[in-house]
Amino acid sequence: MVDEKTVKKIIKTYEEAWVGQDVDKILSIFHKGGIYHERVLKEPFRGHKEIEEYWKTKVVKEQSDIKFKLLNYYICGDVVIAEWDASFYSNIENTRIRIQEVAILEIEDHKIKSLREYWHSEKQSHQS
């Protein structure tokens, strides 16, 4: 069973990695063979190499001015459900995007074994 201290550290590191667009930091909380399922109807990114490429493209190149606010998290055994509100400037669409997300994380040995994201986003009409 994963403890609350570990969960808080993982979520905080995830936030820092996303806001700071830090690829090495995001990899630090995933197992070498971890799975990152950004869109559940598409194939997941498997292992550090694929996760790194995804983050370099999606987070570093396509996003800027990222804001993140954790809303809730729940722990059940080795599974964590986290809910957050975030926004970022899309360098592709030239607009601010707001996203609300639920992520399901399977934790093993203090690292993410699997992460699945379920989210909805919308373009914002003004900066926030």
Short mmCIF file of N, CA and C in Angstrom, two decimals:
data_model
loop_
_atom_site.label_atom_id
_atom_site.label_comp_id
_atom_site.label_asym_id
_atom_site.label_seq_id
_atom_site.Cartn_x
_atom_site.Cartn_y
_atom_site.Cartn_z
N MET A 1 0.84 -1.19 0.00
CA MET A 1 0.00 0.00 0.00
C MET A 1 0.88 1.25 0.00
N VAL A 2 0.53 2.19 -0.87
CA VAL A 2 1.32 3.42 -0.96
C VAL A 2 0.91 4.37 0.17
N ASP A 3 1.91 5.04 0.75
CA ASP A 3 1.62 5.96 1.86
C ASP A 3 1.39 7.38 1.35
N GLU A 4 0.74 8.18 2.17
CA GLU A 4 0.37 9.54 1.78
C GLU A 4 1.58 10.42 1.49
N LYS A 5 2.66 10.25 2.22
CA LYS A 5 3.88 11.04 1.99
C LYS A 5 4.41 10.80 0.57
N THR A 6 4.43 9.54 0.14
CA THR A 6 4.89 9.20 -1.21
C THR A 6 3.97 9.82 -2.25
N VAL A 7 2.66 9.72 -2.03
CA VAL A 7 1.69 10.27 -2.97
C VAL A 7 1.88 11.78 -3.13
N LYS A 8 2.00 12.48 -2.01
CA LYS A 8 2.19 13.92 -2.06
C LYS A 8 3.47 14.28 -2.82
N LYS A 9 4.53 13.52 -2.59
CA LYS A 9 5.80 13.78 -3.27
C LYS A 9 5.67 13.55 -4.77
N ILE A 10 5.02 12.47 -5.17
CA ILE A 10 4.85 12.16 -6.59
C ILE A 10 4.02 13.24 -7.28
N ILE A 11 2.91 13.63 -6.68
CA ILE A 11 2.05 14.64 -7.30
C ILE A 11 2.76 15.99 -7.37
N LYS A 12 3.47 16.34 -6.31
CA LYS A 12 4.22 17.61 -6.30
C LYS A 12 5.30 17.60 -7.39
N THR A 13 5.98 16.48 -7.53
CA THR A 13 7.02 16.37 -8.57
C THR A 13 6.40 16.44 -9.96
N TYR A 14 5.24 15.81 -10.13
CA TYR A 14 4.52 15.88 -11.41
C TYR A 14 4.20 17.35 -11.73
N GLU A 15 3.65 18.06 -10.74
CA GLU A 15 3.32 19.48 -10.93
C GLU A 15 4.56 20.27 -11.32
N GLU A 16 5.64 20.09 -10.56
CA GLU A 16 6.88 20.84 -10.83
C GLU A 16 7.44 20.51 -12.22
N ALA A 17 7.35 19.24 -12.60
CA ALA A 17 7.84 18.83 -13.92
C ALA A 17 7.03 19.47 -15.03
N TRP A 18 5.71 19.49 -14.88
CA TRP A 18 4.85 20.06 -15.91
C TRP A 18 5.03 21.58 -15.99
N VAL A 19 4.88 22.24 -14.85
CA VAL A 19 5.01 23.71 -14.82
C VAL A 19 6.40 24.14 -15.29
N GLY A 20 7.43 23.41 -14.88
CA GLY A 20 8.80 23.74 -15.25
C GLY A 20 9.25 23.13 -16.56
N GLN A 21 8.36 22.36 -17.21
CA GLN A 21 8.67 21.69 -18.48
C GLN A 21 9.98 20.92 -18.39
N ASP A 22 10.09 20.17 -17.31
CA ASP A 22 11.33 19.47 -16.96
C ASP A 22 11.19 17.97 -17.23
N VAL A 23 11.75 17.55 -18.34
CA VAL A 23 11.65 16.15 -18.77
C VAL A 23 12.34 15.21 -17.79
N ASP A 24 13.51 15.58 -17.31
CA ASP A 24 14.22 14.72 -16.36
C ASP A 24 13.43 14.54 -15.08
N LYS A 25 12.76 15.59 -14.64
CA LYS A 25 11.98 15.52 -13.40
C LYS A 25 10.79 14.57 -13.57
N ILE A 26 10.10 14.62 -14.71
CA ILE A 26 8.97 13.72 -14.89
C ILE A 26 9.46 12.27 -14.94
N LEU A 27 10.57 12.03 -15.59
CA LEU A 27 11.10 10.67 -15.66
C LEU A 27 11.51 10.15 -14.28
N SER A 28 11.87 11.05 -13.38
CA SER A 28 12.32 10.64 -12.04
C SER A 28 11.22 9.97 -11.22
N ILE A 29 9.95 10.18 -11.58
CA ILE A 29 8.86 9.57 -10.80
C ILE A 29 8.21 8.38 -11.52
N PHE A 30 8.76 8.00 -12.67
CA PHE A 30 8.27 6.83 -13.40
C PHE A 30 9.27 5.69 -13.33
N HIS A 31 8.76 4.46 -13.22
CA HIS A 31 9.61 3.28 -13.38
C HIS A 31 10.20 3.32 -14.79
N LYS A 32 11.34 2.69 -14.98
CA LYS A 32 11.98 2.64 -16.31
C LYS A 32 11.03 2.10 -17.36
N GLY A 33 10.21 1.13 -16.98
CA GLY A 33 9.24 0.54 -17.91
C GLY A 33 7.83 1.07 -17.69
N GLY A 34 7.72 2.23 -17.05
CA GLY A 34 6.41 2.80 -16.73
C GLY A 34 5.56 3.09 -17.96
N ILE A 35 4.27 3.18 -17.74
CA ILE A 35 3.32 3.44 -18.82
C ILE A 35 2.64 4.78 -18.57
N TYR A 36 2.62 5.63 -19.59
CA TYR A 36 1.96 6.94 -19.53
C TYR A 36 0.88 6.93 -20.59
N HIS A 37 -0.37 6.85 -20.15
CA HIS A 37 -1.50 6.77 -21.07
C HIS A 37 -2.21 8.12 -21.10
N GLU A 38 -1.76 8.99 -21.99
CA GLU A 38 -2.28 10.35 -22.06
C GLU A 38 -3.68 10.40 -22.66
N ARG A 39 -3.96 9.58 -23.64
CA ARG A 39 -5.29 9.49 -24.26
C ARG A 39 -5.67 8.01 -24.29
N VAL A 40 -6.63 7.67 -23.46
CA VAL A 40 -6.93 6.24 -23.25
C VAL A 40 -7.45 5.52 -24.47
N LEU A 41 -7.90 6.22 -25.48
CA LEU A 41 -8.34 5.55 -26.70
C LEU A 41 -7.21 5.41 -27.72
N LYS A 42 -6.02 5.83 -27.34
CA LYS A 42 -4.83 5.68 -28.19
C LYS A 42 -3.80 4.85 -27.43
N GLU A 43 -2.76 4.47 -28.12
CA GLU A 43 -1.70 3.67 -27.50
C GLU A 43 -0.96 4.49 -26.45
N PRO A 44 -0.59 3.87 -25.33
CA PRO A 44 0.17 4.59 -24.30
C PRO A 44 1.64 4.73 -24.68
N PHE A 45 2.32 5.60 -23.97
CA PHE A 45 3.77 5.74 -24.09
C PHE A 45 4.37 4.78 -23.08
N ARG A 46 5.29 3.94 -23.53
CA ARG A 46 5.84 2.90 -22.68
C ARG A 46 7.34 3.12 -22.48
N GLY A 47 7.75 3.17 -21.23
CA GLY A 47 9.16 3.31 -20.90
C GLY A 47 9.65 4.75 -20.97
N HIS A 48 10.80 4.96 -20.38
CA HIS A 48 11.36 6.31 -20.31
C HIS A 48 11.57 6.95 -21.66
N LYS A 49 12.02 6.19 -22.65
CA LYS A 49 12.31 6.78 -23.97
C LYS A 49 11.05 7.36 -24.61
N GLU A 50 9.95 6.60 -24.60
CA GLU A 50 8.71 7.09 -25.20
C GLU A 50 8.10 8.23 -24.39
N ILE A 51 8.15 8.13 -23.06
CA ILE A 51 7.63 9.20 -22.21
C ILE A 51 8.44 10.49 -22.43
N GLU A 52 9.74 10.34 -22.53
CA GLU A 52 10.61 11.50 -22.77
C GLU A 52 10.26 12.18 -24.10
N GLU A 53 10.10 11.41 -25.15
CA GLU A 53 9.77 11.98 -26.46
C GLU A 53 8.41 12.69 -26.43
N TYR A 54 7.44 12.07 -25.76
CA TYR A 54 6.11 12.68 -25.63
C TYR A 54 6.23 14.02 -24.91
N TRP A 55 6.93 14.05 -23.78
CA TRP A 55 7.05 15.29 -23.01
C TRP A 55 7.81 16.36 -23.77
N LYS A 56 8.87 15.98 -24.48
CA LYS A 56 9.63 16.97 -25.25
C LYS A 56 8.74 17.61 -26.31
N THR A 57 7.89 16.81 -26.94
CA THR A 57 7.02 17.33 -28.00
C THR A 57 5.82 18.06 -27.43
N LYS A 58 5.05 17.40 -26.59
CA LYS A 58 3.77 17.93 -26.11
C LYS A 58 3.95 19.05 -25.08
N VAL A 59 4.78 18.82 -24.09
CA VAL A 59 4.90 19.78 -22.99
C VAL A 59 5.92 20.89 -23.30
N VAL A 60 7.10 20.53 -23.73
CA VAL A 60 8.15 21.53 -23.92
C VAL A 60 7.92 22.39 -25.16
N LYS A 61 7.60 21.77 -26.30
CA LYS A 61 7.45 22.53 -27.54
C LYS A 61 6.08 23.17 -27.70
N GLU A 62 5.02 22.46 -27.27
CA GLU A 62 3.67 22.92 -27.58
C GLU A 62 3.01 23.76 -26.50
N GLN A 63 3.56 23.78 -25.28
CA GLN A 63 2.91 24.49 -24.18
C GLN A 63 3.86 25.52 -23.56
N SER A 64 3.26 26.54 -22.94
CA SER A 64 4.03 27.51 -22.16
C SER A 64 3.11 28.13 -21.12
N ASP A 65 3.69 28.84 -20.16
CA ASP A 65 2.95 29.51 -19.09
C ASP A 65 1.93 28.57 -18.44
N ILE A 66 2.42 27.48 -17.90
CA ILE A 66 1.58 26.42 -17.34
C ILE A 66 1.23 26.73 -15.89
N LYS A 67 -0.03 26.56 -15.57
CA LYS A 67 -0.54 26.72 -14.19
C LYS A 67 -1.16 25.39 -13.78
N PHE A 68 -1.04 25.04 -12.50
CA PHE A 68 -1.51 23.74 -12.02
C PHE A 68 -2.06 23.90 -10.61
N LYS A 69 -3.24 23.33 -10.36
CA LYS A 69 -3.81 23.35 -9.02
C LYS A 69 -4.40 21.98 -8.71
N LEU A 70 -3.83 21.32 -7.74
CA LEU A 70 -4.36 20.04 -7.29
C LEU A 70 -5.67 20.29 -6.56
N LEU A 71 -6.70 19.54 -6.93
CA LEU A 71 -8.01 19.70 -6.28
C LEU A 71 -8.22 18.64 -5.20
N ASN A 72 -7.97 17.39 -5.53
CA ASN A 72 -8.16 16.28 -4.59
C ASN A 72 -7.28 15.09 -4.99
N TYR A 73 -7.06 14.22 -4.03
CA TYR A 73 -6.47 12.92 -4.36
C TYR A 73 -7.01 11.90 -3.39
N TYR A 74 -7.05 10.68 -3.86
CA TYR A 74 -7.60 9.57 -3.08
C TYR A 74 -6.65 8.39 -3.23
N ILE A 75 -6.45 7.66 -2.13
CA ILE A 75 -5.54 6.51 -2.13
C ILE A 75 -6.34 5.26 -1.82
N CYS A 76 -6.15 4.23 -2.63
CA CYS A 76 -6.78 2.94 -2.41
C CYS A 76 -5.72 1.87 -2.71
N GLY A 77 -5.07 1.37 -1.67
CA GLY A 77 -4.00 0.40 -1.87
C GLY A 77 -2.81 1.04 -2.56
N ASP A 78 -2.46 0.53 -3.73
CA ASP A 78 -1.35 1.08 -4.51
C ASP A 78 -1.85 1.95 -5.67
N VAL A 79 -3.12 2.32 -5.62
CA VAL A 79 -3.71 3.14 -6.67
C VAL A 79 -4.06 4.52 -6.09
N VAL A 80 -3.74 5.54 -6.86
CA VAL A 80 -4.04 6.92 -6.48
C VAL A 80 -4.90 7.53 -7.58
N ILE A 81 -5.94 8.21 -7.17
CA ILE A 81 -6.76 8.98 -8.11
C ILE A 81 -6.54 10.44 -7.75
N ALA A 82 -6.04 11.21 -8.70
CA ALA A 82 -5.76 12.63 -8.47
C ALA A 82 -6.59 13.46 -9.44
N GLU A 83 -7.08 14.57 -8.92
CA GLU A 83 -7.91 15.48 -9.72
C GLU A 83 -7.27 16.86 -9.68
N TRP A 84 -7.09 17.47 -10.86
CA TRP A 84 -6.51 18.80 -10.88
C TRP A 84 -7.12 19.67 -11.96
N ASP A 85 -6.90 20.96 -11.79
CA ASP A 85 -7.31 21.98 -12.74
C ASP A 85 -6.01 22.62 -13.23
N ALA A 86 -5.89 22.80 -14.52
CA ALA A 86 -4.66 23.38 -15.04
C ALA A 86 -4.98 24.24 -16.26
N SER A 87 -4.02 25.05 -16.62
CA SER A 87 -4.15 25.82 -17.85
C SER A 87 -2.75 26.05 -18.40
N PHE A 88 -2.70 26.30 -19.70
CA PHE A 88 -1.43 26.57 -20.36
C PHE A 88 -1.71 27.33 -21.65
N TYR A 89 -0.68 27.99 -22.13
CA TYR A 89 -0.77 28.64 -23.43
C TYR A 89 -0.36 27.61 -24.47
N SER A 90 -1.23 27.39 -25.46
CA SER A 90 -0.92 26.46 -26.54
C SER A 90 -0.14 27.20 -27.61
N ASN A 91 1.12 26.81 -27.80
CA ASN A 91 1.95 27.42 -28.82
C ASN A 91 1.50 27.01 -30.22
N ILE A 92 0.71 25.94 -30.32
CA ILE A 92 0.19 25.45 -31.60
C ILE A 92 -1.07 26.22 -31.99
N GLU A 93 -2.00 26.36 -31.03
CA GLU A 93 -3.28 27.01 -31.30
C GLU A 93 -3.28 28.51 -31.00
N ASN A 94 -2.18 29.01 -30.43
CA ASN A 94 -2.06 30.43 -30.08
C ASN A 94 -3.20 30.92 -29.21
N THR A 95 -3.52 30.12 -28.20
CA THR A 95 -4.57 30.49 -27.26
C THR A 95 -4.33 29.79 -25.93
N ARG A 96 -4.98 30.27 -24.90
CA ARG A 96 -4.88 29.64 -23.59
C ARG A 96 -5.90 28.50 -23.51
N ILE A 97 -5.48 27.38 -22.94
CA ILE A 97 -6.31 26.20 -22.80
C ILE A 97 -6.47 25.89 -21.31
N ARG A 98 -7.70 25.63 -20.91
CA ARG A 98 -7.96 25.18 -19.53
C ARG A 98 -8.29 23.70 -19.60
N ILE A 99 -7.78 22.95 -18.63
CA ILE A 99 -7.99 21.52 -18.60
C ILE A 99 -8.36 21.08 -17.19
N GLN A 100 -9.36 20.23 -17.09
CA GLN A 100 -9.67 19.58 -15.82
C GLN A 100 -9.41 18.10 -16.05
N GLU A 101 -8.72 17.49 -15.11
CA GLU A 101 -8.25 16.13 -15.32
C GLU A 101 -8.41 15.28 -14.08
N VAL A 102 -8.63 14.00 -14.34
CA VAL A 102 -8.53 12.96 -13.33
C VAL A 102 -7.45 12.01 -13.83
N ALA A 103 -6.49 11.71 -12.98
CA ALA A 103 -5.42 10.78 -13.34
C ALA A 103 -5.46 9.61 -12.37
N ILE A 104 -5.31 8.43 -12.93
CA ILE A 104 -5.25 7.21 -12.11
C ILE A 104 -3.81 6.71 -12.19
N LEU A 105 -3.17 6.66 -11.03
CA LEU A 105 -1.76 6.27 -10.96
C LEU A 105 -1.63 4.97 -10.18
N GLU A 106 -0.92 4.03 -10.76
CA GLU A 106 -0.56 2.81 -10.04
C GLU A 106 0.88 2.99 -9.58
N ILE A 107 1.09 2.86 -8.28
CA ILE A 107 2.39 3.12 -7.68
C ILE A 107 3.03 1.81 -7.24
N GLU A 108 4.32 1.68 -7.52
CA GLU A 108 5.09 0.52 -7.09
C GLU A 108 6.48 0.99 -6.71
N ASP A 109 6.94 0.65 -5.52
CA ASP A 109 8.28 1.05 -5.05
C ASP A 109 8.50 2.56 -5.16
N HIS A 110 7.50 3.35 -4.77
CA HIS A 110 7.58 4.81 -4.71
C HIS A 110 7.67 5.49 -6.08
N LYS A 111 7.33 4.78 -7.15
CA LYS A 111 7.35 5.37 -8.49
C LYS A 111 6.08 4.97 -9.23
N ILE A 112 5.80 5.71 -10.29
CA ILE A 112 4.61 5.44 -11.10
C ILE A 112 4.88 4.26 -12.02
N LYS A 113 4.07 3.23 -11.87
CA LYS A 113 4.12 2.06 -12.75
C LYS A 113 3.24 2.32 -13.97
N SER A 114 2.11 3.00 -13.72
CA SER A 114 1.15 3.29 -14.78
C SER A 114 0.39 4.56 -14.42
N LEU A 115 0.16 5.41 -15.41
CA LEU A 115 -0.63 6.62 -15.24
C LEU A 115 -1.61 6.70 -16.41
N ARG A 116 -2.89 6.87 -16.10
CA ARG A 116 -3.92 7.03 -17.12
C ARG A 116 -4.63 8.36 -16.87
N GLU A 117 -4.73 9.18 -17.91
CA GLU A 117 -5.35 10.49 -17.79
C GLU A 117 -6.73 10.50 -18.46
N TYR A 118 -7.67 11.13 -17.78
CA TYR A 118 -9.00 11.37 -18.32
C TYR A 118 -9.25 12.86 -18.15
N TRP A 119 -9.45 13.58 -19.25
CA TRP A 119 -9.53 15.02 -19.13
C TRP A 119 -10.46 15.64 -20.16
N HIS A 120 -10.82 16.87 -19.86
CA HIS A 120 -11.59 17.69 -20.80
C HIS A 120 -10.91 19.05 -20.84
N SER A 121 -10.83 19.61 -22.02
CA SER A 121 -10.21 20.93 -22.13
C SER A 121 -11.09 21.86 -22.95
N GLU A 122 -10.83 23.14 -22.77
CA GLU A 122 -11.53 24.15 -23.55
C GLU A 122 -10.62 25.35 -23.73
N LYS A 123 -10.83 26.04 -24.83
CA LYS A 123 -10.09 27.28 -25.08
C LYS A 123 -10.67 28.34 -24.18
N GLN A 124 -9.81 29.20 -23.65
CA GLN A 124 -10.28 30.28 -22.79
C GLN A 124 -10.38 31.55 -23.60
N SER A 125 -11.39 32.33 -23.31
CA SER A 125 -11.60 33.58 -24.05
C SER A 125 -10.71 34.71 -23.54
N HIS A 126 -10.16 34.53 -22.34
CA HIS A 126 -9.28 35.56 -21.77
C HIS A 126 -8.20 34.88 -20.93
N GLN A 127 -7.15 35.60 -20.66
CA GLN A 127 -6.05 35.09 -19.84
C GLN A 127 -6.51 34.93 -18.40
N SER A 128 -6.08 33.82 -17.77
CA SER A 128 -6.34 33.64 -16.33
C SER A 128 -5.22 32.91 -15.69
#
